[in-house]
Coordinates of C-alpha atoms in Angstrom, one line a residue:
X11 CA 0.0 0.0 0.0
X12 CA 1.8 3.1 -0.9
X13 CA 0.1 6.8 0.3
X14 CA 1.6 10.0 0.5
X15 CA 2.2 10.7 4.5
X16 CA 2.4 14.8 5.8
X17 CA 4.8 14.8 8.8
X18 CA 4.6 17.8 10.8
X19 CA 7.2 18.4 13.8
X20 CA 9.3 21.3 14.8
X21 CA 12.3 19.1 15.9
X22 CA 14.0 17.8 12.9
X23 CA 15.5 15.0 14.9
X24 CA 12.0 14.0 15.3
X25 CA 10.9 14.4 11.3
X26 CA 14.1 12.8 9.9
X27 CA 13.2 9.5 12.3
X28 CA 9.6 9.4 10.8
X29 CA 10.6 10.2 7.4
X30 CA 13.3 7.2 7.5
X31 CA 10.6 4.6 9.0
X32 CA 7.8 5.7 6.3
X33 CA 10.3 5.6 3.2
X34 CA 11.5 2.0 4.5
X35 CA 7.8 1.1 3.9
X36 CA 7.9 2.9 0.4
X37 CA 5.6 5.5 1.6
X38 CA 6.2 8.9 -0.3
X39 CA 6.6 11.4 2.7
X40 CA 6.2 15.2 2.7
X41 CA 7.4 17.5 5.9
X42 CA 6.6 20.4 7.8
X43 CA 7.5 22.4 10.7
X44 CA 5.0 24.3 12.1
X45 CA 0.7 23.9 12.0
X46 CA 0.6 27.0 9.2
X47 CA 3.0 25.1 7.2
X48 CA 1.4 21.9 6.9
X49 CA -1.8 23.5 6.3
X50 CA -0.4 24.9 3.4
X51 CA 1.1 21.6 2.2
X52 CA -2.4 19.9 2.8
X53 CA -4.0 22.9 0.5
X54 CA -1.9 22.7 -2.2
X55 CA -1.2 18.6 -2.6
X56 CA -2.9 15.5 -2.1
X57 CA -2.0 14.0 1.2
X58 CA -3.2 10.7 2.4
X59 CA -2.5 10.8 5.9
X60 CA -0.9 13.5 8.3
X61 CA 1.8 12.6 11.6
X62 CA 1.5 15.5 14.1
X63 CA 2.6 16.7 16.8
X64 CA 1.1 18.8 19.6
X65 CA 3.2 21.0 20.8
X66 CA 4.7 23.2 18.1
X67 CA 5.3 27.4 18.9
X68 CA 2.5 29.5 17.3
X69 CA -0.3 27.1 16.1
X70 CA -0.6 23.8 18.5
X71 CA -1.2 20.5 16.7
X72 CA -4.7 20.6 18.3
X73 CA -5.5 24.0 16.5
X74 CA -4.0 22.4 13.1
X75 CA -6.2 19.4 13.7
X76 CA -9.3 21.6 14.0
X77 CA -8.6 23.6 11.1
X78 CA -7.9 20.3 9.1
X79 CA -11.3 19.0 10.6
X80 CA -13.4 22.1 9.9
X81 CA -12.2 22.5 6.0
X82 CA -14.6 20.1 4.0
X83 CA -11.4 19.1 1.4
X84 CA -9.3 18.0 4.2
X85 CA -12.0 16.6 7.2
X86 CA -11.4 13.9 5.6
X87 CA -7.8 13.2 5.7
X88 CA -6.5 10.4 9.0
X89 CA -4.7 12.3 11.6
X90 CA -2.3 10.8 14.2
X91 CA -1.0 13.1 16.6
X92 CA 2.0 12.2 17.5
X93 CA 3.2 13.4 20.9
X94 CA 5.5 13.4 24.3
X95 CA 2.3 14.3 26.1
X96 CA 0.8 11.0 27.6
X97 CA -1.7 12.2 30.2
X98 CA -5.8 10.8 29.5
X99 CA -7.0 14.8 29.0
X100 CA -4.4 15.4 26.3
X101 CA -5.3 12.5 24.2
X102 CA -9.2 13.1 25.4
X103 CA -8.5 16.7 23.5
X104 CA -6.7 15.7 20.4
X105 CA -10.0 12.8 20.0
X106 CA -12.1 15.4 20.2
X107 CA -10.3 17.9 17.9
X108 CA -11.0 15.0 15.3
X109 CA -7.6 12.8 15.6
X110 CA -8.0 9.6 14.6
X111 CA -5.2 8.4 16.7
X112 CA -2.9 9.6 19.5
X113 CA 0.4 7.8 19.8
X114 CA 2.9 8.6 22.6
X115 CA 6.6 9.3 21.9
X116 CA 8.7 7.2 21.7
X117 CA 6.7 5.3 19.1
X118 CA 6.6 1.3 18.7
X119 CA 7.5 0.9 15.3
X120 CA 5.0 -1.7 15.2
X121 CA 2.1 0.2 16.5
X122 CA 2.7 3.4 14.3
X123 CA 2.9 1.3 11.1
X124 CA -0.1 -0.8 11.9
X125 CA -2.2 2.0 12.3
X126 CA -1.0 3.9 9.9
X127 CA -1.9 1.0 7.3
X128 CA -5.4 0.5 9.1
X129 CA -6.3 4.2 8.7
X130 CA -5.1 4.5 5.2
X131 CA -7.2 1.3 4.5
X132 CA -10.2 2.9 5.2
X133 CA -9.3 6.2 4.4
X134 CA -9.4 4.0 0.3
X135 CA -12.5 2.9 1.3
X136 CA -13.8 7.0 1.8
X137 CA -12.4 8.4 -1.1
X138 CA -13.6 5.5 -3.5
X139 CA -17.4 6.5 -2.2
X140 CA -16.5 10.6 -2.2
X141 CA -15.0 10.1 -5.8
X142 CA -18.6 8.5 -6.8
X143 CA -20.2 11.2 -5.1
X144 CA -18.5 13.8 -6.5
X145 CA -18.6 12.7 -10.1
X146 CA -22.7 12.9 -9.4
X147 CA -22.3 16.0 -8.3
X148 CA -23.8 15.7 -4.9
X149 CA -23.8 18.3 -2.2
X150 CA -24.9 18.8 1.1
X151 CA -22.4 16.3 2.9
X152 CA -20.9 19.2 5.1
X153 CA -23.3 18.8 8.0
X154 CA -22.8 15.2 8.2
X155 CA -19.0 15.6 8.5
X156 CA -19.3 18.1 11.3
X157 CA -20.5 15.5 13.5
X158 CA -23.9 13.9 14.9
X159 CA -24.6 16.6 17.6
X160 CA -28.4 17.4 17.1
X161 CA -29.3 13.9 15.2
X162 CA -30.3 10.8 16.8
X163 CA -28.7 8.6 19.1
X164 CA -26.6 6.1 17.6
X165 CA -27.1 2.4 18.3
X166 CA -24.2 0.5 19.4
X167 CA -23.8 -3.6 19.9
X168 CA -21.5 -4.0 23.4
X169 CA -19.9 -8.0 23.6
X170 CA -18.6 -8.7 26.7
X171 CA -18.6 -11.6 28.7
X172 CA -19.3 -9.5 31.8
X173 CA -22.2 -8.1 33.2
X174 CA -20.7 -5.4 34.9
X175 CA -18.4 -4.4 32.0
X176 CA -21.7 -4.1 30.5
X177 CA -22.9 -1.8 33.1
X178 CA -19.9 0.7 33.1
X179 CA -19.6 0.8 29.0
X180 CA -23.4 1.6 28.9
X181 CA -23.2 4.0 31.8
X182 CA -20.4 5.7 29.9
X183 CA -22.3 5.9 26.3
X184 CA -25.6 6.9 27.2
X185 CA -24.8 10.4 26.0
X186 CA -24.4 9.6 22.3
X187 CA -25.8 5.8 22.1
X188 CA -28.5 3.6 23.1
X189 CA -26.5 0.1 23.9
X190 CA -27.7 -3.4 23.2
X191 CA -25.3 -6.2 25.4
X192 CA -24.3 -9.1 24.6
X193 CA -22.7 -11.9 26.2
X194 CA -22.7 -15.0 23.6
X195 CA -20.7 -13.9 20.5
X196 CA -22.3 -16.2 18.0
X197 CA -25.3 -14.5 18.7
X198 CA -23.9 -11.1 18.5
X199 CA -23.1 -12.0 14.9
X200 CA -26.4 -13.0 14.3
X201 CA -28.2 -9.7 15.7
X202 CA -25.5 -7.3 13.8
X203 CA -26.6 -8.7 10.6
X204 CA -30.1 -8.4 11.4
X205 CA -30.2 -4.5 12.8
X206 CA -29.0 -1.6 11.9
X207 CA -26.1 -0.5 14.1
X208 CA -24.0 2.6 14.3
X209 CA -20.7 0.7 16.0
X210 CA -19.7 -2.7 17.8
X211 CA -17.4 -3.0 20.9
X212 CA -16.1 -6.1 21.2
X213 CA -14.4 -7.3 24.5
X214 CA -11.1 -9.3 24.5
X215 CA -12.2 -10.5 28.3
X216 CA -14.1 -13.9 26.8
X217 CA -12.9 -16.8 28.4
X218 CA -13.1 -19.6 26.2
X219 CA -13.4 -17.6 22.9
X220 CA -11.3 -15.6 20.5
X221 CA -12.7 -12.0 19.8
X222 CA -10.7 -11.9 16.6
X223 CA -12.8 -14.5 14.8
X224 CA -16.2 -12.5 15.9
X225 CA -14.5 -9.1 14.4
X226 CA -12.9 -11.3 11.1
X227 CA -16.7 -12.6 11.1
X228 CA -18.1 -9.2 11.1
X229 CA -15.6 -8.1 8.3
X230 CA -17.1 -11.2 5.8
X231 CA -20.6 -10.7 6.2
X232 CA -21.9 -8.6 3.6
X233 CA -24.9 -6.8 5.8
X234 CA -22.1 -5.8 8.7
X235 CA -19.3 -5.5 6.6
X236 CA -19.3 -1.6 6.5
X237 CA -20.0 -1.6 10.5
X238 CA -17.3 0.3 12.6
X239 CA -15.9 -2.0 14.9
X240 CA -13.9 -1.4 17.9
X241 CA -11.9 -3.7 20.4
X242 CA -11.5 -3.5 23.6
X243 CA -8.4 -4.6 25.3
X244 CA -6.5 -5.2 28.3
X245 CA -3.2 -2.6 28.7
X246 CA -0.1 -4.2 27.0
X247 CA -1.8 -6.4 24.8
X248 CA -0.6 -4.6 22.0
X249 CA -0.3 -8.1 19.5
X250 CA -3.7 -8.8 19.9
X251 CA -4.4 -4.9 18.9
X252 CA -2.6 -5.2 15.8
X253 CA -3.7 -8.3 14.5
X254 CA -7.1 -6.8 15.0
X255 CA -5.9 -3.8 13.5
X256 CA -5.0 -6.1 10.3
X257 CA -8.3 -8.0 10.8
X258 CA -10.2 -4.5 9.8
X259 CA -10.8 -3.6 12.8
X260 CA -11.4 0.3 12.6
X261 CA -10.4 1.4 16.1
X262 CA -9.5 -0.1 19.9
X263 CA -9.3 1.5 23.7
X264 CA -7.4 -0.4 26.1
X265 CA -7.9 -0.5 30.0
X266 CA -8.4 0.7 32.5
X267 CA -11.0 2.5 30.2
X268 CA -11.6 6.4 30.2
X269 CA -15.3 7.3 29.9
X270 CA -14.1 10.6 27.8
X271 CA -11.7 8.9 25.3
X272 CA -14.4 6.2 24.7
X273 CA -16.9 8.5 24.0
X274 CA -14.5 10.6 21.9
X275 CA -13.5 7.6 19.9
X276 CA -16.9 6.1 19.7
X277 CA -18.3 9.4 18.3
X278 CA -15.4 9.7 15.5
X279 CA -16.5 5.9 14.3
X280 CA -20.3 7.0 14.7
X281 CA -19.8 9.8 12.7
X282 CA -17.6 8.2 9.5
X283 CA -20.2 5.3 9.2
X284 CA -23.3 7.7 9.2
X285 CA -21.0 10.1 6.4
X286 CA -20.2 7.1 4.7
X287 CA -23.4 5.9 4.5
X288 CA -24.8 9.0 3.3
X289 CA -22.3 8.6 0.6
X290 CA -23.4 4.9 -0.5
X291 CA -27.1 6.0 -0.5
X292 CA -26.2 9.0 -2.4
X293 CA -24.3 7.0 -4.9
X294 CA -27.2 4.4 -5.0
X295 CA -30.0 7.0 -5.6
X296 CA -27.8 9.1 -8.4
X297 CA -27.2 5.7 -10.2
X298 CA -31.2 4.7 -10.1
X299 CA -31.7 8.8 -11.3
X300 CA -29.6 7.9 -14.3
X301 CA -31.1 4.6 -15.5
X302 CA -34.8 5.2 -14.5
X303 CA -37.4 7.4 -16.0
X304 CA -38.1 10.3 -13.7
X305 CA -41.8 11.1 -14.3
X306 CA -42.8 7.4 -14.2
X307 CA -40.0 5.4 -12.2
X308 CA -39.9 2.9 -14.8
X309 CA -36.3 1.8 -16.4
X310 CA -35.1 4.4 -18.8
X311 CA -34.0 3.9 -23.1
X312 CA -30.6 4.1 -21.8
X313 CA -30.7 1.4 -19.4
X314 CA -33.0 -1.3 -21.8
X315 CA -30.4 -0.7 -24.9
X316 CA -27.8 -1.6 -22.3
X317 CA -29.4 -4.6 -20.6
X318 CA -31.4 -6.0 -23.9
X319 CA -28.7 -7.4 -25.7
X320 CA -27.2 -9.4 -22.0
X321 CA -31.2 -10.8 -22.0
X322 CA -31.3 -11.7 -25.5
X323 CA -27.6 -13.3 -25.3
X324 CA -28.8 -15.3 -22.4
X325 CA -31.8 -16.5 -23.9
X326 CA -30.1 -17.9 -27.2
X327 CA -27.7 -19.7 -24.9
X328 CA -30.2 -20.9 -22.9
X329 CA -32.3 -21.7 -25.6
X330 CA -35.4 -20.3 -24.0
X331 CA -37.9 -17.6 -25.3
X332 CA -37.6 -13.9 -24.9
X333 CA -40.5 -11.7 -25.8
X334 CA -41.2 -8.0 -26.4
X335 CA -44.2 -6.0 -25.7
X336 CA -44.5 -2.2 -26.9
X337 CA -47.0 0.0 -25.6
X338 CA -48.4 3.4 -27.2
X339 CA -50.9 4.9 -25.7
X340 CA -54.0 6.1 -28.7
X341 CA -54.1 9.9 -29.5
X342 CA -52.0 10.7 -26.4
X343 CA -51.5 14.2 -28.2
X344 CA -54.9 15.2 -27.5
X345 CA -55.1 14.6 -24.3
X346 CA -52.2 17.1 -23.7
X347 CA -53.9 19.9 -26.4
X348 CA -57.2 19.2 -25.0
X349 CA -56.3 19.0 -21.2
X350 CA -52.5 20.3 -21.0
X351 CA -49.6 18.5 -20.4
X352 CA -50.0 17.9 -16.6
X353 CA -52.6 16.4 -17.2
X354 CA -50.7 14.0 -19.8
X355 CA -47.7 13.4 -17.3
X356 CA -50.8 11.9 -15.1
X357 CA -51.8 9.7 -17.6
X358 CA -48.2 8.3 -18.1
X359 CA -47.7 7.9 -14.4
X360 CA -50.7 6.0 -14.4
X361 CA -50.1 4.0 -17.2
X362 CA -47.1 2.9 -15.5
X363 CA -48.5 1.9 -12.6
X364 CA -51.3 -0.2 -14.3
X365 CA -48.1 -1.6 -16.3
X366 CA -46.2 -2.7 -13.0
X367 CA -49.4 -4.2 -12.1
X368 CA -49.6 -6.1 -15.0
X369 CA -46.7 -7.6 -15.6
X370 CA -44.5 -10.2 -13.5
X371 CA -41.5 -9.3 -11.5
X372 CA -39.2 -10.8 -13.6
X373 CA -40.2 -8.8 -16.7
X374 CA -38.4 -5.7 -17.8
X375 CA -41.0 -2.6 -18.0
X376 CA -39.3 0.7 -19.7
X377 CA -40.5 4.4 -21.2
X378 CA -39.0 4.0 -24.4
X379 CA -39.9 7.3 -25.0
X380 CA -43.0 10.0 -24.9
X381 CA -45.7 7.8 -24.5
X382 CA -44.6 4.7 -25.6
X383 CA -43.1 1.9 -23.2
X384 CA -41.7 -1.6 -23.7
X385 CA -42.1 -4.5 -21.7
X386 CA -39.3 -7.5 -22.4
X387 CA -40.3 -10.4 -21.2
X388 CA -37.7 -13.7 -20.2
X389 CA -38.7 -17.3 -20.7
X390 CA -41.9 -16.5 -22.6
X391 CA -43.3 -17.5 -25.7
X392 CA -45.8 -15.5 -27.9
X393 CA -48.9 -17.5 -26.4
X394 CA -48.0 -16.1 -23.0
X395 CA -46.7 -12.7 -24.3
X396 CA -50.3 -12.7 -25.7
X397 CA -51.7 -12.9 -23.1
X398 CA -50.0 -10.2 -20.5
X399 CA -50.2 -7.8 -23.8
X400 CA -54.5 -8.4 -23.6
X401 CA -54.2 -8.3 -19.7
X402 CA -52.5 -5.1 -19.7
X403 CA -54.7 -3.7 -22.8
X404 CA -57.9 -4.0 -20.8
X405 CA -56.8 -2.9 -17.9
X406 CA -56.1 0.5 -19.5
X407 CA -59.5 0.7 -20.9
X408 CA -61.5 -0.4 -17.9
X409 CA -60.8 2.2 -15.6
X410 CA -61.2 5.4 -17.0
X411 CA -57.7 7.4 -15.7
X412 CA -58.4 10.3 -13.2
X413 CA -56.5 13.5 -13.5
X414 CA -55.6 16.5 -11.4
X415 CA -57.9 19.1 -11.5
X416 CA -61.1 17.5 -13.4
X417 CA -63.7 15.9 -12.2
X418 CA -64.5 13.5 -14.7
X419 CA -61.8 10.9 -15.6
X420 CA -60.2 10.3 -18.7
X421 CA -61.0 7.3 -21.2
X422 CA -58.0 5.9 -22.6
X423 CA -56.8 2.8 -24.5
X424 CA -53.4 2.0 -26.4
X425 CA -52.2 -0.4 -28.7
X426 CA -49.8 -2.8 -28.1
X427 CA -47.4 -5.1 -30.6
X428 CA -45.6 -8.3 -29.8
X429 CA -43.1 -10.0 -31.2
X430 CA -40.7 -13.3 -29.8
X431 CA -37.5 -14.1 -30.4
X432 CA -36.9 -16.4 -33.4
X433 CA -34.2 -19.1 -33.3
X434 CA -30.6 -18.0 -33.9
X435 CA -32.0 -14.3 -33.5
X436 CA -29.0 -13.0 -31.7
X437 CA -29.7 -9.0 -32.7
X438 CA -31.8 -7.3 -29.7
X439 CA -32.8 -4.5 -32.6
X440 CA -34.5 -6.8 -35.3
X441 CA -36.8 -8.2 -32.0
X442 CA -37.7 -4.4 -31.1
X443 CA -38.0 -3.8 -35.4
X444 CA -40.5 -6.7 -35.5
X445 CA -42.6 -5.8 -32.2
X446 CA -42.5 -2.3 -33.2
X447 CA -44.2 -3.0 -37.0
X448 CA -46.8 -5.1 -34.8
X449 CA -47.5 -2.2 -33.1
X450 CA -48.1 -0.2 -36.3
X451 CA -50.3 -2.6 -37.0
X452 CA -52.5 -2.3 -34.2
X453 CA -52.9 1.4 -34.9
X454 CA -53.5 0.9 -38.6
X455 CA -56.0 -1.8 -37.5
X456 CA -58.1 0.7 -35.4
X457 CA -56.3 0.9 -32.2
X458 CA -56.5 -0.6 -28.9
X459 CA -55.7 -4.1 -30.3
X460 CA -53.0 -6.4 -29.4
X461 CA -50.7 -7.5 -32.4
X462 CA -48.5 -10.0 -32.6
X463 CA -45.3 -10.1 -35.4
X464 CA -45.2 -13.2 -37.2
X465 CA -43.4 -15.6 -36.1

């Protein structure tokens, strides 16, 4: 994993001994010596993750880590501060200030690398999703990054073996979270996967059971595998940390525990997950925008010429049928000159629901454009295609279509063409060509009429 790694420290002793230990890892390291500096460096470069420490002259690292915090293109960057101070309020303060971690000088070798890995690791994880998010243009993430004062209480899973663990870690979250205990690990697993939590705490204290398997558990499951988890571990036991560390593990506290660090590092991993998650749905809803119809909700032209041609390859392997239904709706132009185009936007949002209705759930309904729609339908033959085309026919012209601001509904009907795949038809277009002359038919015909192409 290579990164590009800010190290900020007044002492050059201090820098050159970082520098050296990062570039033995192949990490591409940039320096500073004071907080305006490396605020500078972070405005005018791309930096993965930043090394400071606290007590600098001028701006402290806890000012720097605020500032970096508070600027929506750099909240997002890790921070370790990296410090002689080692007393609970200092490292309390730099939590709060947004830190990810606070390391005490002299640094384990070990420990700094291992952390620095795990928060570069997830660090990937953010960008990938901000990336997304930014390519769709979305907005309005700010207020999710500042924190989750003001927003509901998070839900947190507690494991531990011990009841009165359970007590004290409750006790000492009730600000930000409601807590659900645990004692049986197995069926922690079980009740992650099945709610929707903010964070779990797993204890190491279990006493014929590894915590590592229930946090590489939680890692492989696909509904908790974007769940914060943090470990909670005895003073000294800093090999079991890092292999959790490797494991995924997003974050640990060791004992004795202090209620203000564990809320401080519980509300950092409370707050990244809800971001994050604001990201995924973002990115979920901005890819549905771009391959659904927005006035009806149905699937878009764009997304059926791009899926059509994987349905009709699938069906000449299989050797099953594939049929096509289009739908146009009769003299839709005079509804919108007689009645105005709201009132023809209601007819198509009706016609698309009476089309959902219709149709089964493995069928492929799309606005192929103004009023006409498509159906494609998988492992069915003309007979059947047939007959969900006259199903769907009459249910148009049975119930007359209400719209917005008249009293009396509309009559409508449409006409509808068919057409099946023939064998060793591999071309998606000369299906659509065939159901779309059928269609032409039907109008020619007199309308509202199913026609079927021949076969």
């Amino acid at each position: 994993m290579t990164a590009r790694i800010l190290v900020v420290d007044d002492v050059p002793a201090n820098v050159k001994l970082l520098e050296a230990r990062l570039l033995a890892d192949y990490f591409e390291v940039l320096t500073a010596v004071d907080g305006p500096s490396a605020l500078n460096v972070c405005a005018a470069t791309q930096v993965d993750l930043i090394l400071l420490d606290i007590m600098m002259p001028g701006m402290d690292g806890f000012e720097v880590c605020e500032r970096l915090k508070a600027n929506p293109r750099t909240a997002h960057i890790p921070v370790v501060m990296v410090t002689a101070l080692d007393q609970s309020e200092d490292r309390v303060r730099g939590l709060r200030a947004g830190a990810d971690e606070f390391l005490t000088k002299p640094v384990n070798d070990i420990q700094l690398m291992t952390r620095v890995r795990s928060l570069l690791r997830l660090k990937a994880l953010g960008d990938e999703l901000r990336m997304r998010a930014e390519t769709a243009e979305l907005i309005g993430t700010q207020d999710l990054i500042n924190g989750v004062d003001g927003i509901d209480k998070a839900h947190v899973l507690l494991v531990d073996e011990r009841v009165s663990a359970q007590e004290r870690v409750t006790r000492m979250l009730a600000p930000i979270a409601e807590v659900v205990c645990m004692s049986d690990p197995q069926a922690a697993l079980f009740e992650a996967a099945e709610r929707p939590y903010d964070l779990a705490i797993i204890s190491d204290n279990f006493t014929n059971y590894d915590p590592l398997r229930l946090c590489s558990q939680l890692r492989s499951v696909e509904r908790t595998r974007f769940l914060p988890v943090m470990l909670m571990a005895e003073a000294g036991s800093q090999a079991l940390v890092t292999r959790a560390l490797e494991l995924g593990v997003n974050d640990y506290i060791q004992r004795p525990i202090d209620p203000h660090e564990l809320l401080a590092r519980a509300n950092t991993q409370i707050k990244r997950k809800r971001y994050n998650d604001h990201l995924r749905s973002s990115v979920r809803a901005t890819i549905e925008l771009a391959v659904t119809d927005a006035l009806t909700g149905l699937y878009n032209r764009r997304y059926l010429d791009t899926h059509m041609p994987v349905l009709v390859e699938r069906s000449s392997k299989r050797e099953r049928p594939l049929s096509v239904c289009m739908i146009d709706l009769d003299r839709f132009k005079s509804i919108n000159d007689n009645f105005g185009h709201q009132a023809g936007d209601d007819v198509l949002r009706e016609l698309s629901r009476r089309i959902k209705q219709a149709v089964r759930g493995a069928d492929l309904a799309c606005r192929y454009g103004g009023e006409e729609f498509v159906v494609v339908m998988p492992d069915t033959d003309g007979t059947l295609a047939a007959a969900v085309a006259e199903r769907l026919r009459v249910s148009i012209e049975a119930v007359p279509f209400r719209v917005n601001g008249r009293a009396e509904p509309l009559s409508v009907t449409a006409s509808l063409g068919i057409a099946t795949l023939k064998d060793g038809e591999a071309a998606a277009s000369s299906v659509f060509q065939r159901a779309d002359e059928a269609l032409y038919t039907a109008k020619r015909s007199g309308r509202n009429r199913v026609v079927a192409a021949a076969a």
